[in-house]
Structure formats: structure tokens, C-alpha cells
Amino acid sequence: LAELKIELIAVGDELLMGLTLDTNSNFIARSLAKNGFRLAQMRWVADIGQNIHQALSEAWERSDIVLVTGGLGPTHDDLTRPVIAGFFGDRLEPRDDIRNALLRRFEKRGFTPAPGWEVMVDFPTRAIPIPNGHGAAPGIHFSQDNRELFAMPGVPGEMIGMMEDYILPILKKKSTGQYRYRVIKTVGASESQLAMLIGDPGKLLPVSLAFLPSNDNGVTLRLSLYSNTDSGESNSLITAEHLVSKAVEPYIYCKDESTIESVIIERMRKEGLQLALAESCTGGMIAARIVDVPGSSDILNRGFVTYSNEAKCELLGVSVSSIEQFGAVSAEVASAMATGARERSNVDIAISVTGIAGPGGATDTKPVGLTYIAIAGLKGVEVQRHLFAGSREENRKRATFTALSILFDYLKRR
Ligand code: ATP
Ligand code: MG
């Protein structure tokens, strides 16, 4: 089953200088994957005619589909149009339909175009203009020897419109197969632990298995299979999912688009439980993740951001003496924070986090990344000690996810 080989070229000095984050490539890669395709290759090219030509010629040589984004506009640094025409041995000629469409657009918006706009009327004679629903310059579609080139503007909204309305439908018509995916999201086991539990991934073939670890969502396992477009749900994908699920069962938190926070909220809502948070080093990150989910008000009563010692004492009733004796980053203070938050909010469960996010703040006995997370419920309080080893941001994200996973685990055991 031959797979369409799709390649992407993103044009623009600003991408290579790190001034613009290349969200276009990310969008294109994602929307291809969502539609059962896969990007085989991508590259960045500067606004230099020769370089664009070179990239184009290499891509056209080896791929069925070449996608280009950027450099279609009217300014001197927009070289994609003439380079494409030159590459195909074509020439640019003014097209009345494009001129009229542009004039209509200017009139409708009531503005006088900047001088030089007419450059956009010049179009390769053998190409098809891709309608631009969100801007001026049309995209370029070249079709030759059963291969396609699609050039889109760099402006994200214009690129997205062309991908969705014009390019994806053509790709779907051309392709005979598609990738199908299943995800299994886990928490509480490392990549290597999961790999050990699953064993030889060869037994899943023709399904392939990928491990996707992250700071803020645990390890996601992704199963993928390339198969006929019209074959329904493939048995081998279902079998592989069963095998893997069985092997890692205790660690699964969902097998769909859900997040750990949405799973937690669902569960707490069902059981009629209320939550309070007491955050120090995470500074509200746990609350933000929970509040991101629509309907979180059903379970979240309040969150305290108690960054200073005074706040821990005043708002949560932590005793001055325990801070003096054990320090703000300690099992004792974490427990007192969780208990205090639970009692003062009159809720079922409270979670607290106190830690040293870094880069400063370490002492001889307490390194950067040291974090205590406590959970207080009906049956008392439990506290865990963690040592994270990342940057300030990574440590805070890890602490946030770990707190959520402790809560998830607590609900499971209840
Ligand atoms: P225009 O008609 O605006 O000149 P264009 O096709 O020439 O469109 P560019 O000049 O390359 O596109 O870029 C236009 C805008 O789109 C810029 O603001 C640029 O930062 C943004 N842009 C370009 N490429 C990308 C990309 N890969 N990801 C995100 N934004 C991008
Ligand atoms: Mg431009």
C-alpha cells in the first residue's frame, strides 16, 4: 500500500532568525495527521531565490506532494511565486480573474492598495490559483506527472483556509490509505517501566508503538497503523490496543482526548466531591489547569496561593513553629497546608504543594527541585516527597502534574 509522500517547505528569514515561531508547520503537520496523512519531511528556507529553488527541486524529486508556506505577498522579499514559475519552466502573466478578485476585495474593504499590489496579479500560466478566503494573494497549485505542489501564504489564517478548503480535499481524493491512531495516556510509570511491561513491540506488528513522554501529561502511548482508506476499524489495531492496555492497566488515566484534570473533574462531580488547593511554588498552576476545563466550578471550591510564610500561617493556619522547625519546604508544612486548606474551605479533599522551583533558594539540605505534595481527605493526610531536576518552569509543571496525578490516584483508591 503506497503512502503519499508529503513534504513541507516553510519560507522566511524570520523563521530562521527565531523571530517568528513556525506555527504554520505545526498546524500543517497536525492537520495532516488528523486526516490520516503523515509529513515525511520538512525544512526551513531563507528568503533567497536560489535557496528556495534548491529546496523545491530536492522536494519535487523525492515527494508526491510538496507544500510551501510563506513569501507569496507583494513585497520585494516575497520570492516564492517567481521561483516556482521558474522552477517549472513557466512564466508569470497577469490574470484578469485575479486582478478583479483583488479589486473587489479592496473595494469591499474600502481601502486603496499600496503601490506594487499588481505584482500579485502575475501568476504562472500553467498553475491553478488557490482561492484565498482570508487575504489577498492567491495560493499556487501546480500539478504535473501525478505530483502536486501547493504554495500557500505565510499569514496563518490564509494558510489554514487553503489547507482546509482546498488542499486536504485533494489529498483525500488522491490517497488510497490512511494512518489510524489509538492513544493510551498513562501516569505513574516511566517510559522504560512501561516498555518493560509491554515487552517486545514486534508482537504488535503491523501496528507500531510510540512513547510520548511529557512534563505535564505523563507518558502517552500511541499506536498507529497505515491501512486502506475504506477498510473499517482494523482488527490489528484493536488487538494491539487490548494487548498494551492489559500490560499497563494500572497506569492508564484515559484513552481519548481527555486530560488528567478533566478525568478528575468528571470523577469528583460524579461522587459529589469538593476540592480546595493550597499552592506555594506552583503559584496557581494547578488551579489554572483545573479552571481551564469547562464545568470545573462543580468541584473546585477555592485555591490559595500561599507563597510567603505569613500567608501559609494566616490563610491556612500553618503554625509559625513548624515553619521555623522544619522549613517551609517540608513534609510537615505540606501536610499542615493541605489540612488547613481542607478545614478552612470545608471541602472533602485538599491538595497542597510546597517546593523549591529554582534557580535560587537551595540550602545544604534542600536542593532545587525538592517538592512536597500533600493530600488531605476524610481518612487523614498523606504526603509525598519529590525531587525534580529541571528548570524553574519545568519543575513547576512537573509539580503541577504530579499533584494532579496524586489526586487521580487518591480518587481511584477511595
Ligand atoms: P504577505 O502577503 O503578508 O506578504 P506572504 O505569503 O508573503 O504574505 P510572509 O511574508 O512570509 O507571507 O509572512 C506574512 C506573515 O505571516 C508574517 O507576519 C509572518 O510572521 C507570518 N508567517 C510567515 N510564515 C509563518 C510561519 N511559518 N508560521 C507562522 N507565521 C508565519
Ligand atoms: Mg510577505
XYZ file of C-alpha atoms and ligand atoms in Angstrom:
446
model
C 0.000 0.000 0.000
C 1.800 3.067 -1.237
C 1.719 6.035 1.082
C 1.589 9.594 -0.252
C 4.956 11.154 0.401
C 4.289 14.670 1.642
C 6.953 17.273 2.238
C 6.821 20.828 3.555
C 8.973 23.890 2.925
C 8.495 26.922 5.188
C 9.974 30.064 3.661
C 11.061 33.147 5.604
C 14.134 34.781 7.117
C 12.107 35.463 10.250
C 11.746 31.709 10.871
C 15.484 31.093 10.565
C 16.252 34.011 12.867
C 13.883 32.724 15.521
C 11.742 35.866 15.310
C 8.584 34.060 14.247
C 7.622 30.780 15.809
C 6.784 28.438 12.928
C 3.205 27.716 13.921
C 2.276 27.091 10.280
C 4.360 23.923 10.056
C 2.918 22.742 13.333
C -0.618 23.343 12.127
C 0.072 21.617 8.801
C 1.691 18.599 10.460
C -1.186 18.277 12.908
C -3.948 18.639 10.377
C -2.266 16.109 8.080
C -2.012 13.646 10.966
C -5.599 14.274 11.947
C -6.650 13.361 8.419
C -4.647 10.154 8.257
C -1.576 11.513 6.440
C 1.944 11.965 7.650
C 4.503 14.582 6.829
C 7.624 12.797 5.585
C 9.935 15.755 5.803
C 10.090 19.487 6.374
C 12.610 22.285 6.107
C 13.081 25.989 6.600
C 14.452 28.192 3.833
C 15.583 31.834 3.857
C 14.119 34.477 1.533
C 16.802 33.795 -1.067
C 15.640 32.799 -4.545
C 18.402 30.278 -5.133
C 17.773 28.549 -1.815
C 14.043 28.307 -2.396
C 14.723 26.879 -5.862
C 17.154 24.315 -4.446
C 14.726 23.211 -1.729
C 11.924 22.953 -4.250
C 13.957 20.857 -6.649
C 15.020 18.381 -3.939
C 11.479 18.080 -2.599
C 9.901 17.668 -6.035
C 12.427 14.962 -6.839
C 11.502 12.680 -3.952
C 7.925 13.514 -2.903
C 4.393 13.171 -4.270
C 3.141 16.299 -2.582
C 5.140 19.436 -1.873
C 3.629 22.068 0.404
C 5.131 25.542 0.648
C 4.204 28.312 3.060
C 5.405 31.931 3.040
C 6.670 34.522 0.576
C 3.599 34.881 -1.645
C 2.904 38.527 -0.868
C 3.686 41.665 -2.871
C 6.933 42.854 -1.271
C 10.429 42.503 -2.710
C 11.280 39.703 -0.273
C 8.336 37.598 -1.397
C 10.073 35.340 -3.903
C 8.058 32.156 -3.829
C 5.873 32.959 -6.856
C 8.614 33.784 -9.395
C 10.830 30.977 -8.106
C 8.050 28.405 -8.542
C 7.296 29.658 -12.057
C 10.985 29.478 -12.943
C 11.343 26.012 -11.449
C 8.584 24.634 -13.679
C 9.947 26.473 -16.709
C 6.836 28.635 -16.694
C 6.416 32.411 -16.809
C 4.274 34.871 -14.878
C 1.474 36.636 -16.704
C -1.169 38.988 -15.342
C -4.520 37.275 -14.870
C -7.731 39.238 -15.107
C -9.668 36.992 -12.745
C -7.078 37.550 -10.033
C -6.994 41.305 -10.732
C -10.779 41.502 -10.486
C -10.901 39.467 -7.314
C -8.284 41.745 -5.735
C -10.073 44.916 -6.874
C -13.349 43.611 -5.470
C -11.645 42.862 -2.200
C -10.106 46.353 -1.968
C -13.426 47.960 -2.804
C -15.333 45.895 -0.290
C -12.918 46.834 2.445
C -12.745 50.421 1.256
C -9.016 50.778 1.057
C -6.531 51.913 -1.565
C -3.906 49.244 -2.044
C -0.245 50.134 -1.549
C 1.688 50.681 -4.768
C 3.102 47.435 -6.107
C -0.004 45.393 -5.346
C -0.300 44.485 -9.045
C 2.620 42.104 -8.647
C 0.071 39.760 -7.075
C -1.872 39.694 -10.354
C 1.061 37.986 -12.085
C 0.565 34.256 -11.963
C 2.275 31.212 -13.505
C 0.419 30.403 -16.740
C 0.200 26.643 -16.087
C -0.805 26.834 -12.432
C -4.218 26.951 -10.767
C -4.872 29.793 -8.305
C -5.933 28.581 -4.866
C -8.726 30.874 -3.631
C -7.745 32.957 -0.613
C -10.758 33.379 1.635
C -8.855 35.378 4.240
C -6.474 37.634 2.341
C -5.235 38.961 -0.970
C -2.616 36.752 -2.620
C -3.960 33.507 -4.099
C -2.108 30.277 -3.477
C -0.440 28.356 -6.293
C -1.290 24.803 -7.327
C 0.974 23.077 -9.848
C 0.041 19.592 -10.974
C 2.474 17.559 -13.064
C 3.234 13.823 -13.519
C 0.686 12.953 -10.832
C 2.535 15.114 -8.303
C 1.218 18.267 -6.732
C 2.791 21.423 -5.470
C 0.735 23.727 -3.265
C 2.134 27.110 -2.259
C 0.315 28.984 0.492
C 0.849 32.441 2.044
C 2.717 32.754 5.329
C -0.143 34.526 7.098
C -1.526 31.790 9.363
C -5.248 32.442 8.772
C -4.792 32.420 4.998
C -2.712 29.240 5.102
C -5.276 27.473 7.318
C -8.134 28.385 4.972
C -6.311 26.939 1.949
C -5.295 23.752 3.769
C -8.826 23.044 4.906
C -10.858 24.166 1.918
C -8.613 23.236 -0.984
C -5.588 21.057 -0.203
C -6.875 18.421 2.234
C -9.844 17.510 -0.007
C -7.455 16.931 -2.929
C -5.114 14.832 -0.794
C -8.021 12.704 0.417
C -9.074 12.044 -3.146
C -5.549 11.083 -4.169
C -4.703 8.746 -1.342
C -5.652 5.096 -1.059
C -4.612 4.604 2.560
C -4.565 6.417 5.850
C -2.974 6.342 9.271
C -5.206 5.411 12.156
C -4.257 6.062 15.739
C -5.151 4.988 19.236
C -3.773 6.673 22.322
C -3.354 5.339 25.830
C -2.455 8.019 28.372
C -0.645 6.915 31.480
C 0.545 8.353 34.750
C 2.832 6.988 37.447
C 5.211 4.881 35.364
C 8.297 5.931 33.413
C 8.833 5.222 29.733
C 11.198 2.379 30.490
C 8.870 0.844 33.063
C 6.067 0.911 30.508
C 8.345 -0.531 27.832
C 9.265 -3.378 30.158
C 5.622 -4.128 30.924
C 4.670 -4.138 27.251
C 7.599 -6.266 26.126
C 8.668 -6.741 22.519
C 6.791 -4.221 20.352
C 7.359 -6.596 17.423
C 4.372 -8.638 18.555
C 2.109 -5.647 17.783
C 3.068 -5.524 14.094
C 1.810 -4.245 11.693
C 0.808 -1.737 14.369
C 3.645 0.456 15.571
C 4.024 1.813 19.064
C 5.428 5.180 20.144
C 6.209 6.502 23.625
C 5.455 10.191 24.062
C 6.682 11.469 27.424
C 5.954 14.976 28.690
C 6.393 17.142 31.765
C 2.757 17.911 32.097
C 0.766 14.903 30.894
C 2.660 11.766 31.866
C 3.565 9.249 29.167
C 1.203 8.815 26.232
C 1.407 5.585 24.250
C 0.410 5.955 20.630
C -0.461 3.029 18.412
C -0.573 3.653 14.683
C -1.385 1.652 11.617
C -1.362 2.504 7.931
C -4.203 0.802 6.123
C -6.727 1.102 3.312
C -8.874 4.198 3.418
C -12.064 2.197 3.095
C -11.235 -0.693 5.409
C -13.148 -0.025 8.619
C -11.651 -0.239 12.075
C -8.723 -2.572 11.716
C -8.611 -5.709 13.831
C -4.888 -5.474 14.329
C -5.261 -2.000 15.845
C -7.947 -3.236 18.228
C -5.881 -6.287 19.179
C -2.792 -4.154 19.775
C -4.759 -1.764 21.940
C -6.041 -4.652 24.063
C -2.574 -6.109 24.483
C -0.982 -2.825 25.501
C -3.868 -1.761 27.736
C -3.724 -5.032 29.610
C 0.009 -4.700 30.164
C -0.103 -1.151 31.557
C -3.609 -1.214 33.031
C -2.863 0.260 36.491
C -1.329 3.385 34.964
C -3.976 4.349 32.395
C -5.954 7.521 33.005
C -7.716 7.772 29.664
C -7.741 6.584 26.072
C -9.106 9.656 24.342
C -8.719 13.423 24.084
C -9.304 13.887 27.815
C -6.678 15.259 30.182
C -5.919 14.140 33.695
C -7.711 17.219 35.054
C -10.832 16.546 33.014
C -10.875 12.930 34.204
C -10.501 14.111 37.811
C -13.301 16.647 37.465
C -15.611 14.062 35.944
C -14.955 11.654 38.757
C -15.334 14.208 41.555
C -18.525 15.539 40.041
C -19.999 12.042 39.884
C -19.123 11.423 43.508
C -20.208 14.887 44.641
C -16.769 15.803 45.996
C -15.391 19.307 46.508
C -11.759 20.344 46.146
C -9.516 23.060 47.574
C -5.900 23.829 46.631
C -3.013 25.293 48.601
C -0.198 26.200 46.253
C 3.183 27.651 47.002
C 5.804 27.027 44.283
C 3.205 26.215 41.616
C 1.655 29.653 42.196
C -1.804 28.790 40.905
C -0.820 26.457 38.052
C -2.916 23.610 39.430
C -5.912 25.919 39.761
C -5.344 27.200 36.203
C -5.309 23.684 34.752
C -8.493 22.763 36.564
C -10.264 26.002 35.693
C -9.324 25.502 32.020
C -11.881 22.681 31.926
C -15.479 23.812 31.393
C -17.618 22.817 34.362
C -14.755 22.902 36.860
C -16.874 25.075 39.155
C -18.813 21.928 40.047
C -15.856 20.624 42.019
C -13.348 23.408 42.665
C -14.246 25.396 45.763
C -11.122 27.584 46.016
C -7.396 27.814 45.598
C -4.963 29.524 47.963
C -1.709 30.842 46.544
C 0.285 30.992 49.754
C 3.721 31.987 48.607
C 5.031 33.611 51.778
C 5.348 32.075 55.215
C 2.869 34.626 56.594
C 0.296 33.599 54.011
C 0.739 29.935 54.912
C 0.150 30.803 58.569
C -2.609 33.386 58.093
C -4.685 31.699 55.404
C -4.055 28.028 56.115
C -3.313 28.017 59.823
C 0.177 26.551 59.468
C 1.988 27.131 62.775
C 4.928 29.516 62.884
C 6.820 26.973 64.934
C 6.554 24.219 62.339
C 7.887 26.566 59.651
C 10.742 27.539 61.975
C 11.460 23.967 62.930
C 11.078 22.156 59.568
C 11.206 24.955 56.983
C 8.509 25.996 54.509
C 9.553 23.196 52.157
C 8.939 20.172 54.333
C 6.584 17.253 54.762
C 5.219 18.813 57.960
C 4.343 22.143 56.348
C 2.902 20.480 53.218
C 0.630 18.380 55.469
C -0.407 21.388 57.520
C -1.175 23.330 54.333
C -3.415 20.574 52.979
C -5.182 20.050 56.291
C -5.651 23.794 56.759
C -6.991 24.282 53.241
C -9.416 21.415 53.696
C -10.726 22.632 57.044
C -10.935 26.318 56.195
C -12.753 25.622 52.906
C -14.956 22.935 54.382
C -14.339 20.610 51.411
C -13.781 16.877 51.020
C -10.281 16.929 49.591
C -7.432 19.448 49.573
C -4.085 19.254 47.829
C -1.021 21.283 48.765
C 2.342 21.873 47.099
C 5.458 23.434 48.554
C 8.831 23.242 46.876
C 11.979 24.935 45.621
C 11.410 25.694 41.950
C 14.849 27.251 41.480
C 17.188 28.505 40.214
C 17.836 30.064 43.657
C 16.583 29.083 47.093
C 18.503 25.851 47.662
C 20.167 25.121 51.009
C 22.698 22.489 52.114
C 19.952 20.026 52.914
C 17.290 21.153 50.422
C 18.242 21.123 46.733
C 16.444 22.886 43.867
C 13.527 20.747 42.721
C 12.722 19.383 46.194
C 8.930 19.398 46.443
C 6.417 18.097 48.954
C 2.858 17.379 47.892
C 0.181 16.538 50.437
C -3.400 15.409 50.056
C -5.922 15.716 52.874
C -9.191 13.801 52.824
C -11.624 12.093 55.120
C -9.084 9.473 56.137
C -6.341 11.924 57.067
C -3.391 13.346 55.235
C -0.739 11.743 53.028
C 2.425 13.445 51.891
C 4.939 12.638 49.145
C 8.471 13.903 48.625
C 9.675 14.511 45.054
C 12.936 15.740 43.597
C 12.528 17.295 40.150
C 15.576 18.054 38.055
C 14.578 20.691 35.532
C 14.438 24.433 35.046
C 12.133 26.592 37.158
C 9.355 26.258 34.613
C 9.817 22.511 34.184
C 9.860 21.943 37.937
C 6.653 23.899 38.372
C 4.965 21.973 35.561
C 6.160 18.660 36.941
C 4.927 19.596 40.417
C 1.551 20.557 38.969
C 1.161 17.316 37.030
C 2.383 15.255 39.964
C -0.181 16.897 42.260
C -2.924 16.120 39.742
C -1.740 12.530 39.427
C -1.716 12.116 43.226
C -5.286 13.374 43.293
C -6.237 10.998 40.459
C -4.668 8.093 42.313
C -6.393 9.081 45.558
C -9.791 9.110 43.848
C -9.091 5.708 42.324
C -8.253 4.192 45.693
C -11.127 5.760 47.569
P 2.043 38.665 2.791
O 1.032 38.858 1.708
O 1.545 39.122 4.134
O 3.400 39.205 2.467
P 3.330 36.134 2.494
O 2.815 34.912 1.857
O 4.365 36.879 1.766
O 2.148 37.064 2.891
P 5.173 36.150 4.580
O 5.582 37.496 4.103
O 6.161 35.084 4.500
O 3.885 35.681 3.859
O 4.625 36.254 6.055
C 3.493 37.039 6.360
C 3.179 36.956 7.841
O 2.936 35.624 8.238
C 4.313 37.440 8.738
O 3.762 38.202 9.810
C 4.936 36.214 9.279
O 5.462 36.412 10.567
C 3.791 35.237 9.284
N 4.352 33.917 8.989
C 5.063 33.589 7.896
N 5.443 32.308 7.933
C 4.972 31.802 9.095
C 5.043 30.531 9.717
N 5.684 29.507 9.135
N 4.440 30.363 10.913
C 3.775 31.403 11.484
N 3.674 32.618 10.959
C 4.265 32.838 9.775
Mg 5.290 38.735 2.651
